[in-house]
Amino acid sequence: GSGVLSVAVYPHVIGEVETIAKIKEGFSIARYGDGEFGAMKGNGYTREPPSQALAKELRKVITSPAKQTLIGIPTMDKRGDKYDNWIRHTRYIDHLQTGTVYYSSLISRPDCGSWMRTLEYVELLQSIWIGKKVAVIGSEGIKNKMLKAVQLTNPDAHNIDCKWYGAYSEIDRLEKDALKSGCEMILLSCGVTATCLANRLSSKVQAVDIGSIGGFILGMLSGKHV
C-alpha cells in the first residue's frame, strides 16, 4: 500500500548503474535534486522564477508519476562526495511515498560520487542513446555541450532550443516540438523544467532528464579529467 513516509525513514534508492540499466529498458526518468525540491515549495531557483504552477506540477509528478516514468531522488549513499550536503534535503521527505521504488537522480552528477568519474561510466551513459534517433532539449543552440556530447556517437542528433532562464514558461511548446521531432528518445537538459517534461512525454516517447553532464562527457573523452 502507499502512503506518506515518516520523516525518520528515507527510502532505499536504486544506484546509478542500475538506474541506467532501467532507462535502457525504455523507461523515462524525472529527476529531483535541490533545485526541484526548492521549486516544489514555490521557491525560485537559478534558472526559474518562483512559480506556483511549476510547484504544483513538480508535486504531481513525484506523487503520481506516469507509468513509464522513473522518479529519481538523491541516493543518500554515505560513500558519496556530497552526502553531508544531500542529507539536509531529507526535510522534503513528506512528498515521498511508501511502496514506490526510487532511482538515483545523481546519474548525471559525477561530482557526487567518484565511481562515476570513469571512462566506463561515460560509455555507460552513451549506451543510453547510441543507435537511437535523438533530440536534445537545451539552451545555447548548437553550442550546447550536451548536444555536442551526444553528437559524438549520434551525429544526426538535433537541438530543440529552450530559454536558459524561465524554460517552464514554454513547456507546452517544448512538449509539442519534442513530439513533432519524430525522435525515439528526447534528452532533456533544461533545468527543473526537464523533470516535468520527462513525465509529460513518457507515455508517448522515451524522455531522459539528463541534466548538464555534457561538459563532463566531453572532458573525459578528450582526456581532460573534470
CSV table of C-alpha atoms in Angstrom, one decimal:
chain,number,residue,atom,x,y,z
A,1,GLY,CA,0.0,0.0,0.0
A,2,SER,CA,1.2,3.5,-0.5
A,3,GLY,CA,1.1,6.4,2.0
A,4,VAL,CA,3.4,9.2,3.0
A,5,LEU,CA,6.7,8.2,4.6
A,6,SER,CA,7.6,9.3,8.1
A,7,VAL,CA,10.3,11.9,8.3
A,8,ALA,CA,12.6,9.4,10.1
A,9,VAL,CA,12.7,7.0,7.1
A,10,TYR,CA,14.5,7.8,3.9
A,11,PRO,CA,13.7,5.2,1.2
A,12,HIS,CA,16.2,2.8,-0.3
A,13,VAL,CA,17.3,4.3,-3.7
A,14,ILE,CA,18.5,2.2,-6.7
A,15,GLY,CA,22.1,3.1,-7.6
A,16,GLU,CA,23.3,4.9,-10.7
A,17,VAL,CA,24.4,1.9,-12.7
A,18,GLU,CA,21.1,0.0,-12.1
A,19,THR,CA,19.2,3.2,-12.8
A,20,ILE,CA,20.8,3.4,-16.3
A,21,ALA,CA,20.0,-0.2,-16.9
A,22,LYS,CA,16.3,0.5,-16.2
A,23,ILE,CA,16.4,3.5,-18.6
A,24,LYS,CA,17.9,1.2,-21.2
A,25,GLU,CA,14.7,-1.0,-20.9
A,26,GLY,CA,12.8,2.0,-22.3
A,27,PHE,CA,11.7,3.9,-19.2
A,28,SER,CA,11.8,7.7,-18.9
A,29,ILE,CA,13.3,9.4,-15.8
A,30,ALA,CA,12.3,12.6,-14.0
A,31,ARG,CA,15.0,13.7,-11.5
A,32,TYR,CA,14.7,15.6,-8.2
A,33,GLY,CA,17.6,17.5,-6.7
A,34,ASP,CA,17.9,20.6,-4.6
A,35,GLY,CA,16.6,22.9,-7.3
A,36,GLU,CA,13.5,20.8,-7.8
A,37,PHE,CA,12.8,20.3,-4.1
A,38,GLY,CA,13.0,24.1,-3.6
A,39,ALA,CA,10.8,24.9,-6.7
A,40,MET,CA,8.3,22.3,-5.4
A,41,LYS,CA,7.9,24.6,-2.4
A,42,GLY,CA,7.2,27.5,-4.7
A,43,ASN,CA,10.7,29.0,-4.3
A,44,GLY,CA,12.7,30.5,-7.1
A,45,TYR,CA,15.8,28.7,-8.5
A,46,THR,CA,18.9,29.7,-10.5
A,47,ARG,CA,17.0,29.0,-13.8
A,48,GLU,CA,13.4,29.7,-12.8
A,49,PRO,CA,11.4,32.4,-11.1
A,50,PRO,CA,9.1,31.3,-8.3
A,51,SER,CA,6.0,29.7,-9.8
A,52,GLN,CA,3.0,28.0,-8.2
A,53,ALA,CA,2.2,26.2,-11.5
A,54,LEU,CA,5.7,24.7,-11.6
A,55,ALA,CA,5.5,23.8,-7.8
A,56,LYS,CA,2.1,22.1,-8.4
A,57,GLU,CA,3.4,20.1,-11.4
A,58,LEU,CA,6.6,19.0,-9.6
A,59,ARG,CA,4.4,17.8,-6.7
A,60,LYS,CA,2.1,15.9,-9.0
A,61,VAL,CA,5.0,14.2,-10.8
A,62,ILE,CA,6.7,13.0,-7.6
A,63,THR,CA,3.4,11.7,-6.0
A,64,SER,CA,1.7,10.2,-9.1
A,65,PRO,CA,4.2,9.8,-12.0
A,66,ALA,CA,3.1,8.3,-15.3
A,67,LYS,CA,3.5,4.6,-15.7
A,68,GLN,CA,6.7,4.8,-17.8
A,69,THR,CA,8.4,7.4,-15.6
A,70,LEU,CA,11.1,6.6,-13.0
A,71,ILE,CA,11.4,9.1,-10.2
A,72,GLY,CA,15.0,9.9,-9.4
A,73,ILE,CA,16.0,11.3,-6.0
A,74,PRO,CA,19.4,11.6,-4.2
A,75,THR,CA,20.6,8.2,-3.1
A,76,MET,CA,21.9,9.3,0.3
A,77,ASP,CA,24.9,7.0,-0.3
A,78,LYS,CA,27.3,7.5,2.6
A,79,ARG,CA,30.2,7.0,0.2
A,80,GLY,CA,29.1,10.0,-1.9
A,81,ASP,CA,31.2,13.1,-2.1
A,82,LYS,CA,28.2,15.3,-1.2
A,83,TYR,CA,26.4,13.1,1.3
A,84,ASP,CA,26.6,15.8,4.0
A,85,ASN,CA,25.0,18.3,1.6
A,86,TRP,CA,22.2,16.0,0.5
A,87,ILE,CA,21.3,14.8,4.0
A,88,ARG,CA,19.8,18.2,4.7
A,89,HIS,CA,17.3,17.6,1.9
A,90,THR,CA,15.6,14.8,3.8
A,91,ARG,CA,13.3,17.6,5.0
A,92,TYR,CA,11.5,17.1,1.7
A,93,ILE,CA,10.6,13.5,2.5
A,94,ASP,CA,7.0,14.4,3.0
A,95,HIS,CA,6.4,14.1,-0.7
A,96,LEU,CA,7.9,10.6,-1.0
A,97,GLN,CA,5.5,7.6,-1.0
A,98,THR,CA,5.8,4.3,0.7
A,99,GLY,CA,5.7,1.4,-1.8
A,100,THR,CA,7.4,3.5,-4.5
A,101,VAL,CA,10.7,2.3,-6.0
A,102,TYR,CA,13.1,5.3,-6.3
A,103,TYR,CA,16.0,5.6,-8.7
A,104,SER,CA,19.1,7.7,-8.5
A,105,SER,CA,18.8,11.3,-9.6
A,106,LEU,CA,22.6,11.5,-9.4
A,107,ILE,CA,23.2,9.7,-12.8
A,108,SER,CA,24.4,13.0,-14.2
A,109,ARG,CA,26.1,14.2,-11.1
A,110,PRO,CA,29.7,12.7,-11.2
A,111,ASP,CA,30.6,15.4,-8.6
A,112,CYS,CA,28.6,13.3,-6.1
A,113,GLY,CA,30.5,10.0,-6.4
A,114,SER,CA,34.0,9.1,-7.5
A,115,TRP,CA,32.7,5.8,-9.1
A,116,MET,CA,31.1,8.0,-11.8
A,117,ARG,CA,34.3,9.7,-12.8
A,118,THR,CA,35.5,7.0,-15.1
A,119,LEU,CA,35.5,6.3,-18.8
A,120,GLU,CA,33.5,3.2,-18.2
A,121,TYR,CA,30.7,5.3,-16.7
A,122,VAL,CA,30.8,7.7,-19.6
A,123,GLU,CA,30.5,4.8,-22.0
A,124,LEU,CA,27.5,3.5,-19.9
A,125,LEU,CA,25.9,6.9,-20.3
A,126,GLN,CA,26.5,6.9,-24.0
A,127,SER,CA,24.8,3.5,-24.3
A,128,ILE,CA,21.5,5.2,-23.4
A,129,TRP,CA,21.4,6.9,-26.7
A,130,ILE,CA,23.7,5.1,-29.1
A,131,GLY,CA,21.9,3.9,-32.2
A,132,LYS,CA,18.7,5.9,-31.5
A,133,LYS,CA,17.2,8.9,-33.2
A,134,VAL,CA,17.7,11.6,-30.6
A,135,ALA,CA,16.7,15.2,-29.9
A,136,VAL,CA,18.3,17.2,-27.1
A,137,ILE,CA,16.3,20.0,-25.4
A,138,GLY,CA,18.7,22.6,-24.2
A,139,SER,CA,19.7,26.2,-24.3
A,140,GLU,CA,22.7,27.7,-26.3
A,141,GLY,CA,21.6,26.1,-29.6
A,142,ILE,CA,24.4,24.1,-31.3
A,143,LYS,CA,26.9,25.2,-28.7
A,144,ASN,CA,25.0,23.2,-26.1
A,145,LYS,CA,27.6,20.8,-24.5
A,146,MET,CA,25.0,18.0,-24.1
A,147,LEU,CA,24.2,18.2,-27.8
A,148,LYS,CA,27.9,18.1,-28.7
A,149,ALA,CA,28.5,15.1,-26.4
A,150,VAL,CA,25.6,13.2,-28.0
A,151,GLN,CA,26.7,14.1,-31.5
A,152,LEU,CA,30.0,12.2,-30.9
A,153,THR,CA,28.0,9.0,-31.3
A,154,ASN,CA,24.8,10.2,-32.9
A,155,PRO,CA,25.9,12.8,-35.5
A,156,ASP,CA,22.2,13.4,-36.6
A,157,ALA,CA,21.1,14.3,-33.1
A,158,HIS,CA,19.4,17.7,-33.2
A,159,ASN,CA,18.7,20.5,-30.8
A,160,ILE,CA,15.3,21.8,-29.6
A,161,ASP,CA,16.2,25.2,-28.2
A,162,CYS,CA,14.8,26.5,-24.9
A,163,LYS,CA,15.4,29.5,-22.8
A,164,TRP,CA,18.2,29.1,-20.2
A,165,TYR,CA,16.1,31.1,-17.7
A,166,GLY,CA,12.4,30.5,-17.4
A,167,ALA,CA,12.1,27.5,-19.7
A,168,TYR,CA,9.0,26.3,-17.8
A,169,SER,CA,7.0,29.2,-19.3
A,170,GLU,CA,7.5,27.5,-22.7
A,171,ILE,CA,7.0,23.9,-21.6
A,172,ASP,CA,3.9,23.4,-23.8
A,173,ARG,CA,5.8,24.4,-26.9
A,174,LEU,CA,8.8,22.2,-25.9
A,175,GLU,CA,6.4,19.2,-25.5
A,176,LYS,CA,4.9,19.8,-28.9
A,177,ASP,CA,8.3,20.3,-30.6
A,178,ALA,CA,9.6,17.0,-28.9
A,179,LEU,CA,6.6,15.1,-30.3
A,180,LYS,CA,6.9,16.7,-33.7
A,181,SER,CA,10.6,15.8,-34.0
A,182,GLY,CA,9.8,12.2,-34.8
A,183,CYS,CA,12.7,11.1,-32.5
A,184,GLU,CA,12.6,7.9,-30.4
A,185,MET,CA,14.4,9.5,-27.5
A,186,ILE,CA,14.4,13.0,-26.1
A,187,LEU,CA,17.3,14.0,-23.8
A,188,LEU,CA,16.3,16.9,-21.5
A,189,SER,CA,19.0,19.4,-20.4
A,190,CYS,CA,16.7,22.2,-19.3
A,191,GLY,CA,16.9,22.5,-15.6
A,192,VAL,CA,13.8,22.0,-13.4
A,193,THR,CA,11.6,22.0,-16.5
A,194,ALA,CA,13.1,18.7,-17.5
A,195,THR,CA,11.5,16.9,-14.5
A,196,CYS,CA,8.0,17.9,-15.6
A,197,LEU,CA,8.7,17.5,-19.3
A,198,ALA,CA,10.1,13.9,-18.9
A,199,ASN,CA,6.8,12.9,-17.2
A,200,ARG,CA,4.6,14.6,-19.7
A,201,LEU,CA,6.4,12.9,-22.6
A,202,SER,CA,6.9,9.5,-21.2
A,203,SER,CA,3.6,8.0,-22.3
A,204,LYS,CA,4.4,8.9,-26.0
A,205,VAL,CA,8.2,8.9,-26.3
A,206,GLN,CA,11.2,8.0,-24.1
A,207,ALA,CA,12.4,11.1,-22.3
A,208,VAL,CA,15.5,11.2,-20.2
A,209,ASP,CA,16.1,14.1,-17.8
A,210,ILE,CA,19.9,14.0,-18.3
A,211,GLY,CA,20.9,17.3,-16.8
A,212,SER,CA,24.2,19.2,-17.6
A,213,ILE,CA,26.6,16.3,-17.9
A,214,GLY,CA,27.7,17.2,-21.5
A,215,GLY,CA,30.8,19.1,-20.4
A,216,PHE,CA,31.9,16.2,-18.2
A,217,ILE,CA,31.5,13.6,-21.1
A,218,LEU,CA,33.4,15.8,-23.5
A,219,GLY,CA,36.2,16.4,-20.9
A,220,MET,CA,36.6,12.7,-20.1
A,221,LEU,CA,36.7,11.6,-23.7
A,222,SER,CA,39.3,14.2,-24.6
A,223,GLY,CA,41.5,13.0,-21.7
A,224,LYS,CA,40.9,16.1,-19.6
A,225,HIS,CA,39.7,14.8,-16.3
A,226,VAL,CA,37.0,17.1,-14.9
